[in-house]
Amino acid sequence: MAGPCAIEGRDMALAIADKIVTLTGKLGIPYIFKGSFKKANRTSGTSFTGIGDEKALRILREVSDTFGIPTVTDIHESKDAALAAEYVDMLQIPAFLCRQTDLLIAAAETGKAVNVKKGQFLSAGSMKFAIEKIRSVAPDATVALTERGNMFGYGDLVVDYRNLPEMQSLGVPVVMDCTHSLQQPNQAGGVTGGNPKLISTIARAAVAVGADGLFIETHPNPAKAKSDGANMLPLDQLEALLVQLVRIREAI
């Protein structure tokens, strides 16, 4: 799963998708385009939240139709589920909302695949309850879990790679979020920081451990991204990283 943090515009989304489709096609990597249609989880009230819900969702549908690929987007409220499900193939539950029963059930009721990010405050084993909530209303639902680190004090995250096999033991594919796991939240300025130079470290280790997939936010110019630029991978660095990851995957 890869793409920008948020949908900033049509041309940007299509350009990023075009680049990644070409790379993943050449390397034989299954690909889901990621883009948030809105950002409801900003620290500061002045932060960018989106270009308009349906406008962004229509862009996600255009990406899917243009390149023949599935798409995934975040939802933050139960009412978002049915709306987003009209446009995308997978609904994503943000980490800090992974215990919200009504949100999980609303996502399940759409019949779409659901990717649940593990809360920064939860153990891997506790994610079984998120799966149970989804399957209580959609027994055959396609569910994935995503590891994105655990809080380490007030302003940092740490990745415990034991979480990957433990969540895999719950019988679902497990994805490693290689960019959000490097966030440095709760900064004084109200904008989350990051440590993007370690993205390749997180990704290589996750593939070596046996992750089923990777989640990478990427942008042509992270410094000018409207959301989460501090922990995104520059788009021109993605190819070299994916080549390394395929070699590691083949080795194990």
Short mmCIF file of C-alpha atoms in Angstrom, two decimals:
data_model
loop_
_atom_site.label_atom_id
_atom_site.label_comp_id
_atom_site.label_asym_id
_atom_site.label_seq_id
_atom_site.Cartn_x
_atom_site.Cartn_y
_atom_site.Cartn_z
CA MET A 1 0.00 0.00 0.00
CA ALA A 2 1.59 3.26 -1.05
CA GLY A 3 0.67 6.79 -1.99
CA PRO A 4 0.38 10.27 -0.50
CA CYS A 5 -0.83 10.88 3.03
CA ALA A 6 -3.76 12.92 1.74
CA ILE A 7 -5.30 13.55 -1.65
CA GLU A 8 -4.06 17.04 -2.50
CA GLY A 9 -5.33 17.13 -6.07
CA ARG A 10 -6.06 15.08 -9.17
CA ASP A 11 -2.82 15.60 -11.05
CA MET A 12 -0.67 14.80 -8.04
CA ALA A 13 -2.58 11.60 -7.25
CA LEU A 14 -2.47 10.33 -10.84
CA ALA A 15 1.24 11.13 -11.20
CA ILE A 16 2.14 9.26 -8.01
CA ALA A 17 -0.02 6.29 -8.96
CA ASP A 18 1.48 6.17 -12.45
CA LYS A 19 5.01 6.03 -11.03
CA ILE A 20 4.24 3.34 -8.48
CA VAL A 21 2.19 1.21 -10.87
CA THR A 22 5.16 1.18 -13.23
CA LEU A 23 7.58 0.19 -10.44
CA THR A 24 5.41 -2.49 -8.87
CA GLY A 25 4.51 -3.91 -12.26
CA LYS A 26 8.17 -4.25 -13.18
CA LEU A 27 8.98 -5.90 -9.85
CA GLY A 28 5.89 -8.10 -9.62
CA ILE A 29 4.58 -6.52 -6.40
CA PRO A 30 0.80 -6.42 -5.82
CA TYR A 31 -0.19 -2.79 -5.32
CA ILE A 32 -2.95 -0.86 -3.55
CA PHE A 33 -2.99 2.94 -3.96
CA LYS A 34 -3.36 4.77 -0.66
CA GLY A 35 -4.69 8.27 -0.15
CA SER A 36 -6.76 9.79 2.65
CA PHE A 37 -9.85 11.60 1.37
CA LYS A 38 -9.78 13.72 4.51
CA LYS A 39 -7.60 14.10 7.59
CA ALA A 40 -9.66 14.30 10.75
CA ASN A 41 -6.81 13.46 13.11
CA ARG A 42 -4.71 16.64 13.12
CA THR A 43 -3.10 18.01 16.27
CA SER A 44 -3.56 21.64 15.24
CA GLY A 45 -6.87 23.09 14.15
CA THR A 46 -5.10 24.98 11.39
CA SER A 47 -3.65 21.86 9.71
CA PHE A 48 -4.76 20.75 6.23
CA THR A 49 -7.75 18.42 6.37
CA GLY A 50 -8.63 17.88 2.71
CA ILE A 51 -9.88 19.27 -0.59
CA GLY A 52 -13.48 18.16 -0.03
CA ASP A 53 -14.73 14.68 0.74
CA GLU A 54 -16.46 13.71 -2.50
CA LYS A 55 -13.92 15.55 -4.65
CA ALA A 56 -11.10 13.51 -3.10
CA LEU A 57 -13.08 10.28 -3.29
CA ARG A 58 -13.79 10.84 -6.98
CA ILE A 59 -10.04 11.20 -7.54
CA LEU A 60 -9.47 7.88 -5.77
CA ARG A 61 -12.01 6.25 -8.07
CA GLU A 62 -10.31 7.79 -11.10
CA VAL A 63 -6.96 6.37 -9.96
CA SER A 64 -8.53 2.94 -9.69
CA ASP A 65 -10.26 3.16 -13.07
CA THR A 66 -7.22 4.61 -14.85
CA PHE A 67 -4.68 2.07 -13.66
CA GLY A 68 -6.85 -0.93 -12.82
CA ILE A 69 -5.68 -1.05 -9.20
CA PRO A 70 -7.49 -1.19 -5.86
CA THR A 71 -7.49 1.81 -3.54
CA VAL A 72 -7.61 2.31 0.23
CA THR A 73 -8.59 5.32 2.32
CA ASP A 74 -9.03 6.13 6.01
CA ILE A 75 -12.37 6.63 7.70
CA HIS A 76 -12.79 8.40 11.02
CA GLU A 77 -16.52 8.34 11.72
CA SER A 78 -19.13 5.66 11.22
CA LYS A 79 -20.96 7.81 8.67
CA ASP A 80 -17.81 7.91 6.53
CA ALA A 81 -17.90 4.17 5.89
CA ALA A 82 -20.81 3.99 3.46
CA LEU A 83 -19.70 7.14 1.64
CA ALA A 84 -16.10 6.01 1.12
CA ALA A 85 -17.18 2.47 0.22
CA GLU A 86 -18.87 3.84 -2.91
CA TYR A 87 -15.44 4.86 -4.26
CA VAL A 88 -12.70 2.62 -2.82
CA ASP A 89 -11.93 -1.08 -2.40
CA MET A 90 -10.58 -1.08 1.15
CA LEU A 91 -11.42 0.96 4.23
CA GLN A 92 -8.70 1.73 6.74
CA ILE A 93 -9.24 2.25 10.45
CA PRO A 94 -6.69 4.68 11.95
CA ALA A 95 -4.62 3.36 14.83
CA PHE A 96 -6.08 5.64 17.47
CA LEU A 97 -9.60 4.52 16.48
CA CYS A 98 -8.99 0.76 16.33
CA ARG A 99 -11.12 0.13 19.45
CA GLN A 100 -14.13 2.12 18.19
CA THR A 101 -16.74 -0.60 17.92
CA ASP A 102 -19.28 1.39 15.90
CA LEU A 103 -16.61 2.41 13.37
CA LEU A 104 -15.35 -1.15 12.90
CA ILE A 105 -18.87 -2.48 12.46
CA ALA A 106 -19.80 0.28 10.02
CA ALA A 107 -16.76 -0.58 7.92
CA ALA A 108 -17.60 -4.29 8.02
CA GLU A 109 -21.20 -3.66 6.98
CA THR A 110 -20.06 -2.11 3.68
CA GLY A 111 -18.69 -5.46 2.52
CA LYS A 112 -15.33 -3.89 1.70
CA ALA A 113 -11.95 -5.19 2.84
CA VAL A 114 -10.86 -3.56 6.10
CA ASN A 115 -7.33 -2.69 7.17
CA VAL A 116 -7.05 -1.95 10.89
CA LYS A 117 -3.97 -0.18 12.17
CA LYS A 118 -2.84 -1.40 15.58
CA GLY A 119 -3.16 1.30 18.20
CA GLN A 120 0.08 2.89 19.38
CA PHE A 121 -1.10 1.98 22.88
CA LEU A 122 -2.05 -1.69 22.32
CA SER A 123 -0.37 -5.07 22.37
CA ALA A 124 -0.43 -7.22 19.26
CA GLY A 125 -2.61 -9.85 20.90
CA SER A 126 -5.34 -7.37 21.76
CA MET A 127 -6.00 -6.80 18.06
CA LYS A 128 -7.96 -10.05 18.01
CA PHE A 129 -10.88 -8.08 19.39
CA ALA A 130 -10.91 -5.74 16.39
CA ILE A 131 -11.08 -8.77 14.10
CA GLU A 132 -13.88 -10.27 16.19
CA LYS A 133 -15.92 -7.06 16.00
CA ILE A 134 -15.65 -6.93 12.22
CA ARG A 135 -16.48 -10.59 11.72
CA SER A 136 -19.39 -10.44 14.15
CA VAL A 137 -21.34 -8.74 11.35
CA ALA A 138 -19.31 -9.89 8.33
CA PRO A 139 -17.98 -13.40 9.01
CA ASP A 140 -16.25 -13.63 5.62
CA ALA A 141 -14.76 -10.15 5.68
CA THR A 142 -11.26 -9.65 4.35
CA VAL A 143 -9.31 -8.15 7.25
CA ALA A 144 -5.70 -7.01 7.49
CA LEU A 145 -3.83 -5.61 10.47
CA THR A 146 -1.09 -3.01 10.26
CA GLU A 147 1.76 -2.49 12.70
CA ARG A 148 2.79 1.15 13.16
CA GLY A 149 4.84 1.21 16.34
CA ASN A 150 4.07 1.85 19.99
CA MET A 151 4.37 5.05 21.98
CA PHE A 152 7.78 5.48 23.59
CA GLY A 153 7.36 8.41 25.93
CA TYR A 154 5.53 11.50 24.74
CA GLY A 155 7.31 12.24 21.48
CA ASP A 156 8.51 9.03 19.86
CA LEU A 157 7.53 5.56 18.69
CA VAL A 158 9.35 2.23 18.76
CA VAL A 159 8.69 -0.83 16.60
CA ASP A 160 8.53 -4.22 18.31
CA TYR A 161 8.92 -6.76 15.49
CA ARG A 162 7.49 -9.50 17.70
CA ASN A 163 4.12 -7.91 16.92
CA LEU A 164 4.19 -9.08 13.31
CA PRO A 165 4.19 -12.85 13.88
CA GLU A 166 1.90 -12.46 16.88
CA MET A 167 -0.73 -10.69 14.79
CA GLN A 168 -0.22 -13.17 11.94
CA SER A 169 -1.13 -15.90 14.41
CA LEU A 170 -4.62 -14.36 14.48
CA GLY A 171 -5.09 -15.67 10.94
CA VAL A 172 -4.94 -12.40 8.99
CA PRO A 173 -2.25 -10.77 6.80
CA VAL A 174 -0.08 -8.25 8.61
CA VAL A 175 1.27 -5.08 7.03
CA MET A 176 4.16 -2.95 8.29
CA ASP A 177 3.61 0.79 8.18
CA CYS A 178 7.13 1.96 7.38
CA THR A 179 6.42 5.67 7.60
CA HIS A 180 3.98 6.33 10.46
CA SER A 181 6.06 4.08 12.70
CA LEU A 182 8.75 6.77 12.46
CA GLN A 183 6.52 9.64 13.53
CA GLN A 184 7.52 11.93 16.38
CA PRO A 185 4.13 13.07 17.66
CA ASN A 186 3.15 15.75 20.17
CA GLN A 187 5.59 18.36 18.94
CA ALA A 188 5.27 21.81 20.48
CA GLY A 189 4.41 23.42 17.16
CA GLY A 190 1.36 21.19 16.67
CA VAL A 191 2.81 19.42 13.60
CA THR A 192 4.01 15.82 13.91
CA GLY A 193 7.70 15.26 13.22
CA GLY A 194 9.41 12.21 11.80
CA ASN A 195 12.61 10.36 11.03
CA PRO A 196 12.36 9.42 7.33
CA LYS A 197 16.00 8.39 6.96
CA LEU A 198 15.05 5.18 8.79
CA ILE A 199 12.20 4.20 6.44
CA SER A 200 14.40 1.72 4.61
CA THR A 201 15.56 0.24 7.92
CA ILE A 202 12.00 -0.37 9.07
CA ALA A 203 11.01 -1.79 5.67
CA ARG A 204 13.98 -4.14 5.31
CA ALA A 205 13.53 -5.50 8.81
CA ALA A 206 9.80 -6.04 8.27
CA VAL A 207 10.35 -8.03 5.07
CA ALA A 208 13.05 -10.08 6.78
CA VAL A 209 10.68 -10.86 9.66
CA GLY A 210 8.03 -11.99 7.17
CA ALA A 211 5.51 -9.14 6.89
CA ASP A 212 2.76 -9.86 4.36
CA GLY A 213 2.81 -6.32 3.03
CA LEU A 214 4.18 -2.83 3.47
CA PHE A 215 2.51 0.54 3.88
CA ILE A 216 4.58 3.49 2.64
CA GLU A 217 3.49 7.08 2.30
CA THR A 218 5.39 8.78 -0.50
CA HIS A 219 5.35 12.16 -2.22
CA PRO A 220 7.35 13.87 -4.99
CA ASN A 221 8.36 16.60 -2.55
CA PRO A 222 7.66 15.70 1.10
CA ALA A 223 8.79 19.15 2.27
CA LYS A 224 5.81 20.64 0.42
CA ALA A 225 3.28 17.91 1.27
CA LYS A 226 0.17 19.22 2.97
CA SER A 227 0.06 16.38 5.51
CA ASP A 228 2.70 14.20 7.25
CA GLY A 229 5.56 15.42 5.08
CA ALA A 230 8.03 14.92 7.93
CA ASN A 231 7.85 11.13 7.69
CA MET A 232 7.16 10.46 4.00
CA LEU A 233 9.54 8.81 1.54
CA PRO A 234 10.57 10.94 -1.44
CA LEU A 235 9.00 9.31 -4.49
CA ASP A 236 12.32 9.20 -6.37
CA GLN A 237 13.76 6.94 -3.64
CA LEU A 238 11.02 4.32 -3.86
CA GLU A 239 12.44 2.25 -6.71
CA ALA A 240 15.81 1.58 -5.06
CA LEU A 241 14.06 0.57 -1.85
CA LEU A 242 11.62 -1.79 -3.57
CA VAL A 243 14.45 -3.48 -5.47
CA GLN A 244 16.23 -4.16 -2.16
CA LEU A 245 13.05 -5.45 -0.56
CA VAL A 246 12.33 -7.88 -3.36
CA ARG A 247 15.85 -9.29 -3.00
CA ILE A 248 15.36 -9.73 0.77
CA ARG A 249 11.99 -11.38 0.21
CA GLU A 250 13.52 -13.80 -2.29
CA ALA A 251 16.34 -14.61 0.14
CA ILE A 252 14.00 -15.67 2.92
#
